[in-house]
Amino acid sequence: MSTSRDFGSASESGSDERRRKQQNRFMMAGATASIMLILAVVGVATVQYNSEADESSTSPSDGGLESTSHFRTTSAIQVICSPTDYKSSCESSLSKYVNESSKPKDLVRAAVLAVVDGVSKAFNRSDSIKSDDPEVKAAIADCKEMHQYAVDELAKTLSHIDEHHLKQLPKQIPELKNWLSAVVAYQQTCIDGFPEGKLKSKMQAAMKSAKEITSNALVIVGKISSFLTLIQVAGFSRRLLEEEPAEPAWYVDGNPSWASHGDRRLLQTSATPQFTPNVTVAKDGSGDFTTISGALAKAPKKLLHGRYVIYVKEGVYEETVEVDKNTWNITMYGDGEQKTIVTGSKNFIDGVKTYHTATFAAIGDGFMAVDMAFLNTAGANKHQAVALRVQADRAIFLQCRMEAYQDTLYAHSHRQFYRDCLISGTIDFIFGDASAVFQHCILTVRRPLNNQQNIVLAQGRSVLQESTGFVIHNCRIVAIPALADAKPKFRNYLGRPWQEFSNTVIMESEIGDFIEPEGYTPWEGSFALDTLSYAEYNNKGPGADTSKRVNWAGFKVISQEEASAYTVAPFIQGDDWISKMGAPVRLGLYNE
């Protein structure tokens, strides 16, 4: 990722990012809430059976939200769009996908279909960009790749909506928001790939409408419960509830099918999981493969049941590794983070886009790594050089080491969990737009170049409604001796806002005295200082004193109740998948 002007970095991020308008926030309070509710209910009251229909011809068993034959779409669209930030675009986009024969659930589906259309139009604008500049060509190729990822996420979202009764959808909100939030991350990654100038501004403008439509969909999905309540209050349907369907096919005995029987047994212990490998990687030829990439090439695609386990024996593996989007539910484990090492040196200064500098990229869902190290050895003078990029949903890293300088860990998108890991770097060394929890980890700040400063976190939420953020829970933030003993002292910060709605929480952690008392530093000027969300709770150590923290509107010290919302269970739904993978985890706060 890019850095600001005084850190000696080659920049990939444009100043136009700093000037984006703050999105309007939808707020209800006091009498205003009552008025809005009344207006909404009145609107929904018009969403009814065709008054000319023969009342006696419709039996109760044919009623309900899933079988309504006619309703007035204009009023329904106005109701469902009312809490969005971009009401006009919401209403116009939804009206293309519903008609008088649509069902109420079709309104939710229409919001996602609008994103499909808007995203395709935005990404396709990159096709109109003509340039012989290799950097621009690489950015266009990246946009095509991001578009395909977005298409996949939207297909999952639509499929999930189709597979559930409207009454069940409120329980699916975290899943739906997870996928839609990833779509936003892909949009931003496309923009970030372009060099500064007119072409980047052009791509930024092309994505503006797509981001607004995605924001609308995130609001609508997040307020399904409210929408359903309004319909009930209005007496829209004779029978709101139908038979609950059987467990979805991807669940077995109440557990995700990607968790094998052996994985589910591990629920009984918090110790490091034990594995039986399907294949072994060994540099000395004593295994099935001599490279990790070779083992992944032969792994099953789109594995739904159980897990495919790859054991990587002790050794230094100098290779660029990618667990592609179709390689699901891989468990990869080594002989320890000091013994099984994956290393590379791709970097931005040598002409590689930050996204592609990663030594190891985990994209396929359900990826788990245990007892391994991921390094990028390009060095501080090469600036952006990623050791590990993660965009796999429900990804787990247990007892792993990630080491580089600038941009060590690219927590790109989706839900991620890091436990007992050592992550070290200098500038923005944990960055991205994932929903990630780091628990019981050691975040080690290294000595940067002489003209640089250190920043631990640079979270990249660019749309307020995304469900993304970084949570540092019961971790230690420390400096290596070369940094702590340096004269003159370097300036070190907990975070800065990469994007407008950057979201981080540091709680129940130990913060060293090398961190500046103000804690955080701006990205540039006043950009995002009022819209970011930075919080701290019950930290300890000499750097944990919040009395001199920044006075930005977006920073606050939160209560125990507020902090609880950022624990593993509610924030990344970790109670549904982390323990079932055998990883030790604290679902709530430690001081409850």
XYZ file of C-alpha atoms in Angstrom:
592
model
C 0.000 0.000 0.000
C 1.063 3.587 -0.236
C 2.412 5.906 2.388
C 2.199 9.625 2.948
C 4.702 12.168 1.745
C 7.196 12.160 4.649
C 7.891 8.425 4.887
C 10.201 8.054 1.901
C 7.766 5.844 0.026
C 6.774 5.452 -3.593
C 3.058 6.157 -3.480
C 0.205 4.204 -5.008
C -2.571 6.192 -3.372
C -3.945 9.434 -4.816
C -4.625 12.730 -3.159
C -8.082 12.525 -4.673
C -8.770 9.843 -2.069
C -8.296 12.468 0.631
C -10.855 14.757 -0.901
C -13.739 12.338 -1.175
C -16.971 13.600 0.279
C -17.977 12.218 3.620
C -20.947 9.935 3.166
C -24.158 11.104 4.771
C -25.010 9.106 7.874
C -28.533 7.948 8.478
C -29.568 8.867 12.020
C -32.800 8.507 13.976
C -33.433 9.884 17.437
C -36.343 10.919 19.621
C -39.340 12.310 17.797
C -37.623 11.988 14.445
C -37.488 8.230 14.884
C -41.196 8.091 15.611
C -42.067 10.209 12.595
C -39.890 8.142 10.294
C -41.368 4.910 11.613
C -44.894 6.154 11.064
C -44.085 7.272 7.546
C -42.442 3.965 6.822
C -45.383 1.987 8.145
C -47.775 4.082 6.105
C -45.648 3.362 3.079
C -45.608 -0.354 3.750
C -49.333 -0.351 4.305
C -49.718 0.267 0.589
C -47.743 -2.902 -0.077
C -50.701 -5.206 -0.026
C -52.667 -7.736 -1.955
C -54.336 -6.379 -5.046
C -57.578 -4.890 -3.741
C -59.405 -6.283 -6.707
C -58.396 -9.835 -5.889
C -61.108 -12.189 -4.658
C -60.466 -12.395 -0.880
C -62.159 -15.749 -0.592
C -60.087 -17.317 -3.339
C -56.828 -17.008 -1.397
C -56.408 -19.604 1.304
C -54.173 -18.966 4.321
C -51.761 -21.615 3.125
C -51.130 -19.608 -0.022
C -50.375 -16.384 1.825
C -47.141 -15.182 3.322
C -44.213 -13.163 2.244
C -42.936 -15.729 -0.210
C -46.160 -16.084 -2.176
C -47.643 -12.614 -2.523
C -48.727 -12.114 -6.095
C -49.135 -8.363 -6.343
C -48.043 -5.320 -4.418
C -47.306 -1.706 -5.214
C -43.613 -1.629 -5.937
C -43.116 2.127 -5.734
C -44.069 2.368 -2.081
C -42.177 -0.800 -1.195
C -39.003 0.490 -2.827
C -39.311 3.795 -1.010
C -39.582 1.982 2.307
C -36.640 -0.319 1.792
C -34.473 2.529 0.457
C -35.406 4.986 3.211
C -32.418 4.238 5.525
C -29.800 4.273 2.750
C -27.332 7.106 2.226
C -28.067 7.271 -1.490
C -31.846 7.068 -1.714
C -32.204 8.326 -5.271
C -29.778 5.781 -6.727
C -31.339 3.101 -4.522
C -34.851 3.726 -5.792
C -33.832 4.021 -9.433
C -31.650 0.910 -9.365
C -34.182 -1.280 -7.539
C -37.028 -0.272 -9.841
C -35.221 -2.034 -12.712
C -35.494 -5.415 -11.014
C -38.949 -5.560 -9.448
C -42.457 -5.268 -10.823
C -46.049 -5.772 -9.765
C -45.629 -9.552 -9.637
C -42.504 -9.454 -7.444
C -42.426 -10.838 -3.923
C -41.155 -8.840 -0.951
C -37.935 -10.859 -0.782
C -37.302 -9.804 -4.358
C -36.674 -6.294 -3.048
C -33.683 -7.552 -1.073
C -32.513 -9.553 -4.056
C -32.945 -6.500 -6.297
C -30.529 -4.539 -4.118
C -27.837 -7.131 -4.838
C -28.714 -7.356 -8.537
C -28.216 -3.606 -8.715
C -24.703 -4.106 -7.334
C -24.003 -6.757 -9.979
C -24.957 -4.301 -12.700
C -23.209 -1.306 -11.152
C -20.000 -3.195 -10.405
C -19.815 -4.631 -13.918
C -20.216 -1.209 -15.482
C -17.554 0.270 -13.217
C -14.977 -2.464 -13.700
C -15.592 -2.514 -17.442
C -14.552 1.120 -17.611
C -10.995 -0.120 -17.238
C -11.345 -1.691 -20.700
C -11.663 1.782 -22.197
C -8.303 2.837 -20.787
C -5.581 2.565 -23.419
C -1.958 2.906 -22.466
C 1.463 1.493 -23.285
C 2.623 2.138 -19.724
C 3.397 -1.255 -18.116
C 2.171 0.059 -14.758
C -1.191 1.024 -16.241
C -1.482 -2.276 -18.077
C -0.842 -4.115 -14.811
C -3.532 -2.024 -13.107
C -6.050 -2.889 -15.833
C -5.226 -6.582 -15.440
C -5.736 -6.250 -11.686
C -9.160 -4.677 -12.246
C -10.199 -7.630 -14.368
C -9.066 -9.987 -11.615
C -10.902 -7.976 -8.940
C -14.032 -7.956 -11.110
C -14.074 -11.742 -11.211
C -13.662 -11.930 -7.448
C -16.561 -9.490 -7.062
C -18.741 -11.538 -9.402
C -18.088 -14.614 -7.284
C -18.999 -12.800 -4.050
C -22.228 -11.458 -5.522
C -23.171 -14.900 -6.848
C -22.781 -16.301 -3.317
C -24.878 -13.468 -1.929
C -27.726 -14.041 -4.382
C -27.601 -17.799 -3.879
C -27.813 -17.361 -0.114
C -30.824 -15.087 -0.423
C -32.539 -17.549 -2.739
C -31.926 -20.485 -0.404
C -33.532 -18.884 2.642
C -37.043 -17.869 3.508
C -37.342 -14.132 4.159
C -38.030 -14.833 7.827
C -34.650 -16.594 8.056
C -32.622 -13.882 6.367
C -31.990 -11.793 9.508
C -29.834 -14.661 10.812
C -27.849 -14.539 7.575
C -26.956 -10.847 7.806
C -23.297 -11.453 8.828
C -22.741 -13.743 5.849
C -24.366 -11.357 3.389
C -22.501 -8.320 4.720
C -19.239 -10.247 4.671
C -19.534 -10.928 0.948
C -20.750 -7.436 0.070
C -17.949 -5.876 2.121
C -15.447 -7.923 0.117
C -16.938 -6.467 -3.070
C -16.067 -2.996 -1.769
C -12.504 -4.146 -1.057
C -12.145 -5.361 -4.637
C -13.427 -2.053 -5.971
C -10.849 -0.159 -3.917
C -8.038 -2.525 -4.912
C -8.795 -1.820 -8.560
C -8.522 1.929 -7.930
C -5.349 1.640 -5.849
C -3.506 -0.165 -8.622
C -3.385 2.877 -10.908
C -0.520 5.364 -10.707
C -1.263 8.908 -9.645
C -2.884 11.075 -12.295
C -5.848 11.330 -14.634
C -6.290 7.601 -15.189
C -6.577 6.899 -11.489
C -9.062 9.752 -11.126
C -11.031 8.298 -14.016
C -11.206 4.903 -12.344
C -12.121 6.536 -9.033
C -15.019 8.336 -10.715
C -16.139 5.128 -12.433
C -16.274 3.312 -9.092
C -18.171 6.082 -7.294
C -21.616 4.926 -8.411
C -20.767 1.257 -7.806
C -19.655 2.041 -4.262
C -22.862 3.962 -3.598
C -24.997 1.069 -4.834
C -22.970 -1.409 -2.765
C -23.399 0.855 0.263
C -27.159 0.805 -0.329
C -27.170 -2.985 -0.512
C -25.197 -3.234 2.746
C -27.766 -1.028 4.483
C -30.725 -2.971 3.092
C -29.211 -6.328 4.014
C -28.336 -5.038 7.475
C -31.879 -3.845 8.090
C -33.758 -6.912 6.903
C -35.133 -7.375 10.425
C -36.528 -3.828 10.475
C -38.028 -4.253 7.040
C -39.709 -7.460 8.130
C -41.062 -5.777 11.284
C -42.586 -2.951 9.272
C -44.303 -5.441 7.011
C -45.701 -7.245 10.051
C -46.919 -4.001 11.636
C -48.654 -3.055 8.413
C -50.540 -6.338 8.322
C -49.073 -7.090 4.945
C -49.380 -10.834 5.159
C -51.879 -13.284 6.602
C -49.147 -15.772 7.470
C -45.590 -14.593 7.996
C -44.031 -17.860 9.076
C -43.610 -21.013 7.056
C -41.977 -24.312 7.846
C -38.310 -23.826 8.658
C -36.263 -25.635 6.011
C -33.797 -28.333 6.882
C -30.214 -27.434 7.643
C -28.466 -26.134 4.537
C -26.432 -28.717 2.665
C -23.181 -27.205 3.850
C -23.978 -28.113 7.464
C -23.596 -31.587 8.910
C -24.868 -32.349 12.405
C -24.937 -28.645 13.185
C -21.356 -28.124 12.032
C -19.992 -26.713 8.764
C -19.288 -29.522 6.310
C -15.827 -28.093 5.734
C -14.999 -29.101 9.313
C -14.155 -32.803 9.186
C -15.085 -35.246 11.918
C -11.531 -34.976 13.193
C -11.754 -31.170 13.231
C -14.996 -31.265 15.197
C -13.471 -33.597 17.783
C -10.843 -30.940 18.434
C -13.558 -28.794 19.992
C -12.786 -30.652 23.187
C -9.291 -29.170 23.522
C -7.589 -25.800 23.248
C -4.197 -27.318 22.489
C -2.474 -27.007 19.126
C -4.391 -29.228 16.724
C -2.891 -32.505 15.545
C -3.156 -33.459 11.894
C -2.831 -36.429 9.632
C -1.490 -35.134 6.302
C -2.870 -36.050 2.923
C 0.452 -35.101 1.338
C 3.888 -34.003 2.525
C 6.159 -31.323 1.100
C 9.910 -31.743 1.697
C 12.778 -29.942 0.007
C 15.018 -32.993 0.355
C 12.694 -35.169 -1.716
C 11.505 -37.289 1.199
C 7.887 -36.214 0.726
C 5.290 -36.254 -2.041
C 6.338 -32.833 -3.369
C 9.423 -30.645 -3.155
C 7.482 -27.361 -3.388
C 4.362 -26.002 -1.704
C 3.033 -24.813 -5.065
C 3.375 -28.336 -6.414
C 1.269 -29.738 -3.584
C -1.413 -27.072 -4.050
C -1.602 -27.749 -7.787
C -2.702 -31.317 -7.022
C -5.090 -30.409 -4.207
C -8.803 -31.010 -4.820
C -10.825 -28.035 -6.045
C -13.868 -26.648 -4.256
C -13.657 -29.181 -1.457
C -16.918 -29.056 0.494
C -16.518 -31.920 2.956
C -13.604 -32.350 5.325
C -10.199 -30.765 4.847
C -7.155 -31.389 2.693
C -4.060 -31.372 4.892
C -0.603 -30.452 3.601
C 2.402 -31.000 5.859
C 5.377 -28.793 4.984
C 8.571 -30.162 6.498
C 11.337 -28.017 7.910
C 13.099 -25.956 5.264
C 13.314 -22.574 3.558
C 10.961 -22.542 0.589
C 11.895 -19.758 -1.815
C 8.739 -19.567 -3.874
C 5.712 -17.419 -4.514
C 2.689 -19.381 -3.339
C -1.000 -18.848 -4.053
C -3.908 -20.814 -2.625
C -6.279 -19.881 -5.442
C -9.960 -19.031 -5.123
C -11.078 -22.543 -6.088
C -8.875 -24.340 -3.565
C -11.023 -24.531 -0.446
C -10.515 -25.872 3.058
C -6.784 -26.376 3.008
C -4.917 -26.957 6.252
C -1.196 -26.350 5.912
C 1.149 -26.956 8.819
C 4.877 -26.951 9.352
C 7.511 -27.840 11.919
C 7.463 -24.439 13.590
C 7.691 -20.766 12.661
C 11.486 -20.900 12.938
C 11.803 -24.054 10.855
C 9.206 -24.065 8.055
C 9.742 -20.804 6.192
C 8.225 -19.484 2.966
C 10.219 -16.550 1.637
C 10.337 -14.133 -1.285
C 11.449 -10.621 -2.135
C 8.996 -9.076 -4.607
C 8.531 -5.360 -3.999
C 7.045 -2.149 -5.308
C 10.327 -0.389 -6.079
C 11.252 -3.140 -8.530
C 7.999 -2.576 -10.409
C 5.570 -5.017 -8.790
C 2.170 -3.793 -7.598
C 1.783 -4.055 -3.834
C -1.049 -6.575 -4.225
C 1.267 -8.914 -6.155
C 4.351 -8.583 -3.950
C 3.000 -11.164 -1.495
C 5.254 -14.143 -0.906
C 2.201 -16.187 0.095
C -1.415 -15.441 -0.892
C -4.355 -17.259 0.733
C -7.477 -16.714 -1.373
C -9.469 -19.966 -1.190
C -12.017 -20.022 1.635
C -11.396 -21.951 4.838
C -7.592 -21.764 4.699
C -5.699 -22.607 7.873
C -1.935 -22.322 8.501
C -0.164 -23.618 11.601
C 3.499 -23.432 12.694
C 4.859 -21.681 9.610
C 6.670 -18.445 8.719
C 5.928 -16.096 5.825
C 8.709 -13.647 4.946
C 9.450 -10.921 2.453
C 13.166 -10.146 2.521
C 13.183 -7.201 0.079
C 14.244 -4.873 2.887
C 13.152 -1.457 4.105
C 14.579 0.418 1.118
C 12.257 -1.440 -1.255
C 9.184 0.017 0.490
C 5.958 -1.950 -0.110
C 6.801 -5.657 0.097
C 4.105 -8.020 1.400
C 4.965 -11.258 3.175
C 1.390 -12.592 3.411
C -1.846 -11.576 1.685
C -5.093 -13.045 2.996
C -8.487 -12.758 1.334
C -9.813 -16.189 2.254
C -13.009 -16.165 4.270
C -12.819 -17.927 7.652
C -9.036 -17.981 7.500
C -6.991 -19.011 10.546
C -3.292 -18.496 11.270
C -2.058 -20.246 14.375
C 1.463 -19.929 15.784
C 2.751 -18.374 12.584
C 5.317 -15.654 11.878
C 4.891 -12.856 9.312
C 7.988 -10.743 8.802
C 8.879 -7.873 6.469
C 9.145 -4.095 6.720
C 6.484 -1.974 5.024
C 3.139 -3.736 4.424
C 4.051 -7.076 5.993
C 0.524 -8.474 6.309
C -2.137 -7.560 3.773
C -5.360 -8.583 5.538
C -7.247 -7.850 2.359
C -10.854 -8.956 2.883
C -13.275 -11.357 4.577
C -13.126 -12.826 8.100
C -9.733 -13.729 9.523
C -8.380 -14.945 12.858
C -4.769 -14.810 14.037
C -3.752 -16.513 17.274
C -0.327 -16.759 18.920
C 1.322 -15.194 15.877
C 4.390 -12.951 15.615
C 3.919 -10.120 13.107
C 6.750 -7.652 12.531
C 7.327 -4.645 10.298
C 7.581 -0.875 10.044
C 5.110 1.236 8.046
C 1.452 0.116 7.970
C 2.653 -3.399 8.533
C -0.864 -4.706 9.122
C -3.154 -3.205 6.483
C -6.203 -4.039 4.383
C -9.996 -4.145 4.579
C -10.644 -7.466 6.286
C -12.682 -8.257 9.380
C -9.706 -9.534 11.341
C -9.115 -10.402 14.989
C -5.556 -10.741 16.300
C -5.582 -12.568 19.605
C -2.655 -13.285 21.898
C -0.227 -12.154 19.197
C 3.024 -10.202 19.399
C 3.183 -7.205 17.081
C 6.842 -6.259 16.774
C 7.892 -2.882 15.408
C 11.226 -2.824 13.587
C 13.697 -0.052 12.832
C 12.672 1.747 9.592
C 14.731 3.905 7.248
C 16.096 7.063 8.823
C 13.488 9.314 7.165
C 10.540 7.120 8.115
C 8.090 6.647 10.961
C 6.398 3.440 12.086
C 2.673 2.695 11.999
C 1.274 -0.641 13.129
C -2.259 -0.552 11.651
C -3.713 0.940 8.460
C -7.231 -0.398 8.135
C -8.950 0.372 4.834
C -12.730 0.482 5.285
C -13.890 2.827 2.508
C -17.674 2.458 2.937
C -19.192 3.099 6.351
C -21.627 0.179 6.147
C -18.926 -2.457 5.650
C -18.597 -4.965 8.478
C -14.799 -4.747 8.431
C -12.139 -3.670 10.921
C -9.025 -4.756 12.811
C -9.304 -5.917 16.426
C -6.123 -6.291 18.482
C -7.137 -8.401 21.481
C -4.867 -9.441 24.361
C -1.760 -8.820 22.266
C 1.631 -7.234 22.990
C 2.870 -4.305 20.913
C 6.639 -4.184 21.345
C 9.778 -2.717 19.751
C 12.880 -4.656 18.760
C 16.080 -3.500 20.554
C 17.430 -1.833 17.395
C 14.387 0.453 17.408
C 14.108 0.958 21.163
C 17.781 1.881 21.493
C 17.958 4.070 18.373
C 19.289 7.629 18.723
C 17.592 9.887 17.806
C 14.298 8.200 18.518
C 11.912 7.249 15.740
C 8.242 8.198 16.006
C 5.932 5.188 16.360
C 2.148 5.064 16.131
C -0.625 2.533 16.608
C -2.417 3.438 13.406
C -3.487 5.842 10.703
C -6.524 5.944 8.377
C -5.778 4.408 4.992
C -9.381 4.958 3.922
C -12.186 7.263 5.022
C -13.897 4.958 7.524
C -10.835 3.157 8.872
C -11.890 0.974 11.812
C -9.599 -0.390 14.548
C -10.011 -1.505 18.156
C -7.151 -2.239 20.556
C -8.311 -3.905 23.756
C -6.911 -5.789 26.728
C -3.461 -5.505 25.179
C -0.029 -4.391 26.347
C 1.402 -1.310 24.633
C 5.089 -0.442 24.930
C 6.471 2.955 25.908
C 7.909 3.593 22.440
C 4.430 4.463 21.108
C 3.843 8.218 20.905
C 1.411 9.503 23.574
C -1.031 10.698 20.899
C -1.224 7.126 19.648
C -2.262 7.805 16.063
C -1.107 9.925 13.138
C -3.056 11.423 10.216
C -2.762 10.049 6.713
C -2.718 13.511 5.215
C -4.166 16.702 6.613
C -7.607 16.229 8.127
C -8.551 13.307 5.874
C -10.837 10.823 7.706
C -10.230 12.251 11.180
C -13.959 12.751 11.750
C -15.138 9.618 9.951
C -12.688 6.972 11.170
C -13.477 4.774 14.165
C -10.521 4.175 16.499
C -11.165 2.734 19.961
C -9.218 1.467 22.944
C -10.346 -0.537 25.945
C -8.600 -1.685 29.117
C -5.067 -1.786 27.759
C -1.973 -1.858 29.923
C 1.681 -0.936 29.724
C 3.448 2.423 29.577
C 2.077 3.173 26.109
C -1.554 2.524 27.087
C -2.194 5.876 28.782
C -5.018 7.515 26.795
C -4.915 10.921 28.520
C -2.837 12.420 25.697
C -4.385 10.577 22.785
C -5.499 12.450 19.653
C -8.644 14.545 20.044
C -10.132 13.430 16.746
C -13.893 12.989 16.600
C -13.367 9.405 15.478
C -11.287 8.294 18.476
C -12.681 7.234 21.835
C -12.066 5.064 24.852
C -14.919 2.567 24.938
C -16.790 0.751 27.688
C -16.799 -2.969 28.410
C -20.171 -3.316 26.730
C -18.924 -1.560 23.609
C -15.742 -3.625 23.580
C -17.758 -6.846 23.757
C -19.145 -6.116 20.293
C -15.616 -6.503 18.894
C -14.869 -9.885 20.414
C -14.484 -12.971 18.249
C -18.062 -14.236 18.510
C -20.055 -11.161 17.416
C -17.450 -9.493 15.216
C -16.376 -12.386 12.969
C -18.930 -15.019 14.073
C -15.964 -17.010 15.368
C -18.082 -19.183 17.642
C -19.404 -20.784 14.454
C -16.091 -21.828 12.944
C -12.829 -21.161 14.820
C -13.095 -23.758 17.584
C -14.451 -26.254 15.097
C -11.156 -25.957 13.253
C -9.231 -26.903 16.385
C -7.760 -23.484 17.098
C -7.626 -22.144 20.657
C -9.768 -19.025 20.930
C -11.244 -16.651 23.500
C -14.736 -15.820 22.281
C -15.362 -12.964 24.705
C -13.364 -10.492 26.778
C -10.769 -11.715 29.244
C -11.992 -9.559 32.132
C -15.682 -10.456 31.933
